[in-house]
Short mmCIF file of C-alpha atoms in Angstrom, two decimals:
data_model
loop_
_atom_site.label_atom_id
_atom_site.label_comp_id
_atom_site.label_asym_id
_atom_site.label_seq_id
_atom_site.Cartn_x
_atom_site.Cartn_y
_atom_site.Cartn_z
CA MET A 1 -17.68 4.29 -9.25
CA THR A 2 -15.35 2.62 -11.77
CA LEU A 3 -11.89 1.78 -10.48
CA LYS A 4 -9.10 2.49 -12.96
CA THR A 5 -5.69 0.88 -12.79
CA SER A 6 -4.17 4.36 -13.08
CA ASP A 7 -5.90 5.29 -9.80
CA PHE A 8 -3.26 3.20 -8.03
CA ASN A 9 -0.19 4.79 -9.58
CA TYR A 10 2.42 6.80 -7.69
CA ASP A 11 5.84 8.29 -8.47
CA LEU A 12 8.80 6.32 -7.17
CA PRO A 13 12.44 7.38 -7.72
CA GLN A 14 14.53 4.43 -8.91
CA GLU A 15 17.10 5.01 -6.16
CA LEU A 16 14.49 4.06 -3.53
CA ILE A 17 14.11 0.52 -4.89
CA ALA A 18 16.17 -1.57 -2.47
CA GLN A 19 18.77 -3.65 -4.32
CA HIS A 20 20.10 -5.65 -1.40
CA PRO A 21 18.93 -6.67 2.08
CA PRO A 22 20.02 -4.70 5.15
CA LYS A 23 22.93 -6.13 7.14
CA ASP A 24 20.54 -6.81 10.01
CA ARG A 25 17.03 -8.01 9.16
CA LEU A 26 15.57 -5.76 11.86
CA ASP A 27 17.40 -2.67 10.66
CA THR A 28 14.48 -1.32 8.62
CA LYS A 29 11.87 1.38 9.00
CA LEU A 30 8.19 0.79 9.76
CA LEU A 31 5.48 3.23 8.67
CA ARG A 32 2.36 2.87 10.80
CA LEU A 33 -0.92 3.71 9.04
CA ASP A 34 -4.28 3.99 10.76
CA ALA A 35 -6.77 2.47 8.33
CA GLN A 36 -9.70 4.69 9.33
CA THR A 37 -8.12 8.09 9.91
CA GLY A 38 -5.24 7.88 7.44
CA GLU A 39 -2.82 9.12 10.10
CA TYR A 40 0.69 7.76 9.78
CA LYS A 41 3.71 7.58 12.03
CA ASP A 42 7.40 6.87 11.35
CA GLU A 43 8.79 4.00 13.39
CA MET A 44 11.46 1.29 13.19
CA PHE A 45 10.59 -2.33 12.58
CA VAL A 46 11.46 -3.28 16.18
CA ASP A 47 8.59 -0.96 17.22
CA LEU A 48 6.19 -3.56 15.85
CA LYS A 49 6.16 -4.97 19.40
CA GLN A 50 4.40 -1.79 20.53
CA GLU A 51 1.66 -2.39 17.96
CA LEU A 52 0.87 -5.91 19.19
CA ASN A 53 -1.28 -6.77 22.21
CA PRO A 54 -1.32 -9.83 24.48
CA GLY A 55 -3.76 -12.35 23.01
CA ASP A 56 -3.20 -11.29 19.40
CA VAL A 57 -2.17 -13.98 16.95
CA LEU A 58 0.57 -13.16 14.44
CA VAL A 59 0.13 -15.24 11.27
CA LEU A 60 3.19 -16.09 9.15
CA ASN A 61 3.64 -17.76 5.76
CA ASN A 62 6.21 -20.56 6.09
CA THR A 63 6.71 -21.16 2.36
CA ARG A 64 10.27 -21.60 1.15
CA VAL A 65 11.55 -20.19 -2.14
CA LEU A 66 12.80 -22.78 -4.60
CA PRO A 67 16.04 -22.14 -6.53
CA ALA A 68 13.66 -22.08 -9.46
CA ARG A 69 15.78 -20.39 -12.15
CA LEU A 70 17.46 -22.98 -14.35
CA LEU A 71 20.03 -22.20 -17.06
CA GLY A 72 20.52 -24.90 -19.68
CA THR A 73 20.80 -25.71 -23.36
CA LYS A 74 18.59 -27.24 -26.03
CA GLU A 75 19.62 -30.86 -26.34
CA ASP A 76 19.58 -30.85 -30.15
CA THR A 77 21.24 -27.50 -30.95
CA GLY A 78 23.08 -26.43 -27.79
CA ALA A 79 21.26 -23.06 -27.78
CA HIS A 80 21.14 -21.38 -24.37
CA MET A 81 17.80 -21.49 -22.53
CA GLU A 82 16.35 -20.25 -19.26
CA VAL A 83 13.50 -22.02 -17.46
CA LEU A 84 11.73 -20.51 -14.45
CA LEU A 85 9.55 -22.86 -12.40
CA LEU A 86 6.13 -21.50 -11.41
CA ASN A 87 3.70 -24.24 -10.31
CA ASN A 88 4.03 -27.98 -9.80
CA THR A 89 0.82 -29.24 -11.46
CA GLU A 90 1.32 -32.95 -10.81
CA GLY A 91 4.19 -35.39 -10.46
CA ASP A 92 7.19 -34.02 -12.35
CA ARG A 93 5.13 -31.60 -14.45
CA TRP A 94 5.61 -27.87 -13.92
CA GLU A 95 4.20 -24.67 -15.35
CA THR A 96 7.21 -22.57 -16.33
CA LEU A 97 8.35 -19.38 -18.00
CA THR A 98 10.85 -20.25 -20.72
CA GLN A 99 13.18 -17.88 -22.57
CA PRO A 100 13.52 -17.51 -25.45
CA ALA A 101 10.06 -19.01 -25.82
CA ARG A 102 10.34 -19.36 -29.62
CA ARG A 103 13.05 -21.99 -29.11
CA ALA A 104 10.96 -24.03 -26.68
CA LYS A 105 8.47 -25.63 -29.02
CA VAL A 106 6.47 -28.65 -27.93
CA GLY A 107 8.77 -31.66 -28.20
CA THR A 108 11.91 -29.70 -27.25
CA THR A 109 14.22 -31.13 -24.59
CA ILE A 110 16.33 -28.77 -22.46
CA ALA A 111 19.28 -30.16 -20.51
CA PHE A 112 20.78 -28.72 -17.31
CA GLY A 113 24.17 -29.43 -15.77
CA ASP A 114 25.71 -32.48 -17.38
CA GLY A 115 22.30 -33.84 -18.23
CA GLN A 116 21.49 -34.49 -14.56
CA LEU A 117 18.15 -32.79 -15.22
CA LYS A 118 16.14 -32.58 -18.42
CA ALA A 119 12.94 -30.68 -19.18
CA HIS A 120 10.66 -31.97 -21.94
CA VAL A 121 8.31 -29.28 -23.28
CA ILE A 122 4.87 -30.91 -23.58
CA GLU A 123 2.43 -28.00 -23.92
CA ASP A 124 2.18 -24.28 -24.70
CA LEU A 125 0.41 -22.26 -21.99
CA ASP A 126 -1.78 -19.22 -22.48
CA TYR A 127 0.69 -16.54 -21.35
CA ALA A 128 3.90 -15.16 -22.82
CA GLY A 129 6.71 -17.67 -22.42
CA GLY A 130 4.46 -20.12 -20.63
CA LYS A 131 5.34 -23.79 -21.13
CA LEU A 132 4.27 -26.98 -19.40
CA VAL A 133 7.34 -29.17 -18.98
CA GLU A 134 7.99 -32.62 -17.56
CA PHE A 135 11.30 -33.15 -15.79
CA GLU A 136 13.51 -36.22 -16.08
CA TYR A 137 16.18 -36.91 -13.45
CA ASP A 138 17.72 -39.50 -11.16
CA GLY A 139 17.35 -39.28 -7.41
CA ILE A 140 15.38 -36.61 -5.52
CA PHE A 141 14.06 -33.62 -7.50
CA ILE A 142 14.53 -30.97 -4.77
CA GLU A 143 18.16 -32.02 -4.24
CA THR A 144 18.78 -31.88 -7.99
CA LEU A 145 17.14 -28.46 -8.19
CA GLU A 146 19.19 -27.10 -5.27
CA ALA A 147 22.36 -28.29 -6.98
CA LEU A 148 21.57 -26.73 -10.37
CA GLY A 149 19.09 -23.88 -9.78
CA GLU A 150 19.47 -20.22 -8.84
CA MET A 151 17.31 -17.99 -6.64
CA PRO A 152 14.71 -16.21 -8.83
CA LEU A 153 14.99 -12.61 -7.63
CA PRO A 154 12.29 -10.14 -8.73
CA PRO A 155 13.00 -8.26 -12.00
CA TYR A 156 13.46 -4.91 -10.23
CA ILE A 157 16.47 -6.24 -8.27
CA LYS A 158 19.47 -5.80 -10.56
CA GLU A 159 22.26 -6.71 -8.13
CA LYS A 160 23.39 -10.27 -7.38
CA LEU A 161 22.49 -11.65 -3.95
CA ASP A 162 25.59 -12.84 -2.08
CA ASP A 163 23.69 -14.99 0.44
CA PRO A 164 20.58 -16.72 -1.02
CA GLU A 165 19.24 -17.28 2.51
CA ARG A 166 18.57 -13.54 2.79
CA TYR A 167 15.75 -14.09 0.29
CA GLN A 168 14.23 -16.64 2.69
CA THR A 169 12.39 -15.96 5.93
CA VAL A 170 13.99 -17.42 9.06
CA TYR A 171 10.94 -19.67 9.44
CA ALA A 172 10.80 -20.86 5.81
CA LYS A 173 9.93 -24.56 5.76
CA GLU A 174 7.63 -25.70 2.94
CA ASN A 175 9.34 -25.78 -0.47
CA GLY A 176 7.31 -24.40 -3.35
CA SER A 177 7.52 -20.62 -3.87
CA ALA A 178 8.80 -18.80 -6.93
CA ALA A 179 9.16 -15.64 -4.80
CA ALA A 180 9.56 -14.83 -1.12
CA PRO A 181 6.77 -13.60 1.18
CA THR A 182 8.84 -10.48 1.69
CA ALA A 183 7.05 -8.95 4.70
CA GLY A 184 8.51 -11.84 6.68
CA LEU A 185 12.11 -11.05 5.72
CA HIS A 186 12.31 -8.47 8.54
CA PHE A 187 11.88 -11.00 11.35
CA THR A 188 14.68 -12.75 13.24
CA LYS A 189 14.20 -15.82 15.41
CA ALA A 190 15.09 -13.78 18.49
CA PHE A 191 12.54 -11.09 17.63
CA LEU A 192 9.81 -13.70 17.18
CA GLU A 193 10.69 -15.10 20.60
CA GLU A 194 10.37 -11.60 22.09
CA ILE A 195 6.93 -11.29 20.52
CA GLN A 196 5.86 -14.65 21.94
CA ASP A 197 7.10 -13.56 25.37
CA MET A 198 4.46 -10.79 25.16
CA ASP A 199 1.75 -13.50 25.08
CA VAL A 200 1.23 -12.99 21.36
CA ASP A 201 0.56 -16.35 19.74
CA ILE A 202 2.17 -17.27 16.41
CA ALA A 203 0.41 -19.30 13.74
CA TYR A 204 1.74 -20.59 10.43
CA LEU A 205 0.13 -21.24 7.09
CA THR A 206 1.55 -21.92 3.64
CA LEU A 207 0.93 -20.06 0.42
CA HIS A 208 3.34 -20.75 -2.43
CA VAL A 209 3.95 -17.41 -4.10
CA GLY A 210 3.83 -17.38 -7.90
CA LEU A 211 5.49 -14.87 -10.18
CA GLY A 212 2.04 -13.53 -10.98
CA THR A 213 2.68 -11.45 -7.87
CA PHE A 214 4.88 -9.22 -10.03
CA ARG A 215 2.64 -9.32 -13.11
CA PRO A 216 1.44 -5.79 -13.96
CA VAL A 217 -2.23 -5.01 -14.42
CA HIS A 218 -2.66 -4.17 -18.11
CA GLU A 219 -6.43 -3.71 -18.11
CA GLU A 220 -7.77 -0.17 -17.83
CA ASN A 221 -10.60 -1.23 -15.51
CA VAL A 222 -9.44 -2.99 -12.36
CA THR A 223 -12.30 -5.50 -12.43
CA ASP A 224 -11.23 -6.80 -15.86
CA HIS A 225 -7.97 -8.18 -14.43
CA GLU A 226 -7.68 -11.93 -13.90
CA MET A 227 -5.67 -13.06 -10.89
CA HIS A 228 -3.01 -15.76 -10.93
CA SER A 229 -3.61 -18.97 -9.00
CA GLU A 230 -1.59 -19.90 -5.89
CA PHE A 231 -1.65 -22.98 -3.66
CA TYR A 232 -2.44 -22.54 0.06
CA ARG A 233 -2.67 -24.76 3.14
CA LEU A 234 -3.74 -24.16 6.75
CA ASP A 235 -3.70 -27.09 9.17
CA GLU A 236 -6.06 -27.62 12.10
CA MET A 237 -3.60 -26.72 14.87
CA ASN A 238 -2.92 -23.29 13.38
CA ALA A 239 -6.54 -22.73 12.39
CA GLU A 240 -7.48 -23.31 16.04
CA LYS A 241 -4.96 -20.67 17.19
CA ILE A 242 -6.64 -18.14 14.91
CA ARG A 243 -10.16 -19.16 15.99
CA GLN A 244 -9.19 -18.87 19.67
CA ALA A 245 -7.82 -15.36 19.22
CA ARG A 246 -11.00 -14.27 17.44
CA ALA A 247 -13.26 -15.96 19.99
CA ASN A 248 -11.47 -14.14 22.81
CA GLY A 249 -11.83 -10.75 21.14
CA HIS A 250 -8.20 -10.46 20.06
CA ARG A 251 -6.76 -9.51 16.69
CA VAL A 252 -5.55 -11.58 13.79
CA VAL A 253 -2.40 -9.83 12.54
CA ALA A 254 -1.22 -11.01 9.13
CA VAL A 255 2.41 -10.82 8.05
CA GLY A 256 2.23 -10.03 4.36
CA THR A 257 -0.31 -10.01 1.57
CA THR A 258 0.16 -13.75 1.03
CA VAL A 259 -1.23 -14.39 4.51
CA ILE A 260 -4.11 -11.98 3.88
CA ARG A 261 -4.83 -13.76 0.60
CA THR A 262 -5.01 -17.13 2.37
CA LEU A 263 -7.05 -15.99 5.38
CA GLU A 264 -9.59 -14.12 3.28
CA THR A 265 -9.89 -17.03 0.84
CA ILE A 266 -10.67 -19.41 3.71
CA ALA A 267 -13.09 -16.95 5.31
CA GLU A 268 -14.88 -16.59 1.98
CA ARG A 269 -15.00 -20.37 1.56
CA PHE A 270 -16.39 -21.03 5.06
CA ASP A 271 -18.73 -18.05 5.45
CA GLY A 272 -16.44 -16.03 7.68
CA GLU A 273 -15.05 -18.94 9.69
CA ILE A 274 -11.41 -20.05 9.77
CA GLN A 275 -11.13 -23.77 9.12
CA ALA A 276 -8.26 -26.07 8.19
CA ALA A 277 -8.20 -26.08 4.40
CA ASN A 278 -6.04 -26.32 1.31
CA GLY A 279 -6.53 -25.57 -2.36
CA TRP A 280 -5.85 -22.97 -5.04
CA THR A 281 -6.86 -19.35 -4.65
CA THR A 282 -7.54 -16.73 -7.30
CA ILE A 283 -9.04 -14.20 -4.89
CA PHE A 284 -8.75 -10.58 -6.05
CA ILE A 285 -8.96 -7.98 -3.28
CA TYR A 286 -9.53 -4.36 -4.27
CA PRO A 287 -11.49 -1.41 -2.81
CA GLY A 288 -15.04 -2.47 -2.10
CA PHE A 289 -13.91 -5.80 -0.64
CA THR A 290 -14.87 -6.47 2.99
CA TYR A 291 -12.12 -8.07 5.05
CA ARG A 292 -13.51 -10.86 7.23
CA ALA A 293 -10.44 -12.48 8.78
CA THR A 294 -7.68 -9.84 9.00
CA ASP A 295 -7.66 -7.16 11.70
CA ALA A 296 -4.21 -5.66 11.08
CA PHE A 297 -1.17 -6.52 9.02
CA VAL A 298 2.49 -5.96 8.23
CA THR A 299 3.54 -5.55 4.61
CA ASN A 300 6.26 -4.06 2.44
CA PHE A 301 5.69 -1.26 -0.09
CA HIS A 302 4.29 -2.48 -3.39
CA LEU A 303 4.69 -1.78 -7.11
CA PRO A 304 2.64 1.05 -8.64
CA GLU A 305 -0.63 -0.10 -10.22
CA SER A 306 -0.17 -3.60 -8.79
CA THR A 307 -2.84 -5.86 -7.35
CA LEU A 308 -1.03 -5.61 -4.02
CA VAL A 309 -1.47 -1.82 -3.84
CA MET A 310 -5.13 -2.47 -4.62
CA MET A 311 -5.31 -5.06 -1.83
CA VAL A 312 -3.95 -2.77 0.88
CA SER A 313 -6.12 0.07 -0.45
CA ALA A 314 -9.16 -2.12 0.14
CA PHE A 315 -8.23 -2.14 3.83
CA ALA A 316 -7.13 1.44 4.39
CA GLY A 317 -8.59 3.44 1.50
CA ARG A 318 -6.79 4.42 -1.69
CA GLU A 319 -6.13 8.03 -0.69
CA HIS A 320 -4.83 7.04 2.73
CA VAL A 321 -2.46 4.51 1.18
CA LEU A 322 -1.19 6.84 -1.56
CA ASN A 323 -0.71 9.67 0.95
CA ALA A 324 1.37 7.33 3.11
CA TYR A 325 3.37 6.20 0.07
CA ARG A 326 4.08 9.82 -0.87
CA HIS A 327 5.29 10.44 2.67
CA ALA A 328 7.51 7.35 2.47
CA VAL A 329 9.08 8.65 -0.74
CA GLU A 330 9.72 12.06 0.83
CA GLU A 331 11.32 10.44 3.89
CA GLY A 332 13.56 8.14 1.85
CA TYR A 333 11.99 4.80 2.74
CA TYR A 334 13.18 1.86 0.65
CA PHE A 335 10.64 0.00 -1.44
CA PHE A 336 9.78 -3.55 -2.50
CA SER A 337 11.31 -6.90 -1.51
CA PHE A 338 14.38 -5.77 0.44
CA GLY A 339 12.88 -2.45 1.50
CA ASP A 340 11.11 -1.07 4.55
CA ALA A 341 7.72 -2.09 5.92
CA MET A 342 4.30 -0.75 6.87
CA PHE A 343 1.91 -1.67 9.66
CA PHE A 344 -1.79 -1.27 8.84
CA ASN A 345 -3.90 -0.90 11.96
CA GLY A 346 -7.63 -1.70 11.67
CA PRO A 347 -10.54 -1.64 11.72
CA GLN A 348 -10.71 -1.43 7.98
CA TYR A 349 -11.78 1.67 6.10
CA PHE A 350 -14.89 1.70 3.92
CA ASP A 351 -15.27 3.98 0.92
CA PRO A 352 -19.00 4.75 0.62
CA GLU A 353 -18.59 5.65 -3.07
CA VAL A 354 -17.40 2.12 -3.74
CA THR A 355 -19.19 -0.02 -1.16
CA GLY A 356 -22.32 1.97 -0.40
CA GLU A 357 -21.61 1.67 3.30
CA ALA A 358 -19.58 3.56 5.86
CA GLU A 359 -18.22 2.98 9.32
#
C-alpha cells in the first residue's frame, strides 16, 4: 500500500487556529483517543490526571525557545534584513533562514542593534533562504540575542504575543529551540506537582525543535520526504527513570511529538533499550512504524499533511486520527500551538495493509 501525502489531509476552518494562548494554561480541552478502537472522549486538560497511573513516567522536553528572529540591515547598503536562527553547527556558526535571501550573498555582513551583533554570510545552504552565518559580538551570545532578538512564532499565528514566556513551557531550561514543544504549554508547575503526588514519576530530555517542524510535505509519496535534523540529549538519571518504569510494567507517557521523536530514536539506536545518549535525529515516523518506547502520549492538533499527523497516525491509525480530528472541528476545538490537546492511549494500532501484521 502506497501512502500519499493527501491521505493525511483534513478540512480546518481558519477560525479554529488559535491565535493566542488561553489566560490559564490549564484552561484547554483534551480529546482522548483510544489507539486500538478509535473511540474518543471529550475531556478537559486537567482530566489528564485520570489517564495516568501510579508508576507511570511522564516524559517532558525541557528545551527553551531562543528569541531567534533578528531584524537588521545590510552593513553596506542599509537594506532591511531578517535572520532566523535554526541550528548552531559549531562555535558561532548557525544555519539560518534569511529574508530576502537574494540580498544575503556570501560575503554579506548584516548588523543588528547598533552593531552589537553582526552576521557574516559564509555559505549558501540547500533550502530556500538557507544561509550559514558566523556571528561577531562582544560578551555572551545568549545575552546579546535576548537583548536584540524576538520570539519566532509559527507562521500560522498572525497576532503579536504580549508575554513571550507564554511560548515557553514552565520547565523550559536548555536554550536552543527555534519553536516550542507545544504539548508542554498546557502544564503549570502546580499541576505537575499534583501529578507527582499521584506517584507518577517525571523525566526530562532535550530536543531542540527546528523550523522543519512546520515544513510542509511537498512529495506526493510520503516515503520520498526527507526529514529535518534535530539535536537531542537524554542523561543517565532520566534514562534510568524510564527504564525503571518499563521494568516494573508501567507506561512511558510522552508529552509531545518531540519527546516521541527522541525516545524512538534512542530505542532504534539501542535495539529497543533506553540509554543515555545525544546526537542528531532524522527519524521519520509514519504508518507502518512500530513504536518501541512510547506507550501513550499527549500532543496538540497538527497541520494537515504534516509529518506530525503522520507520526500520530502511525500510533493510532490514520482513519482513527482523522475521525477524531473531524470530531474536534465539529466541537470547536482550537488547533496548533496555542490550541487544545489530545491524549493517545495505547497499545498502538497496527494497519495490516501497511505492516502485514495485526494485534
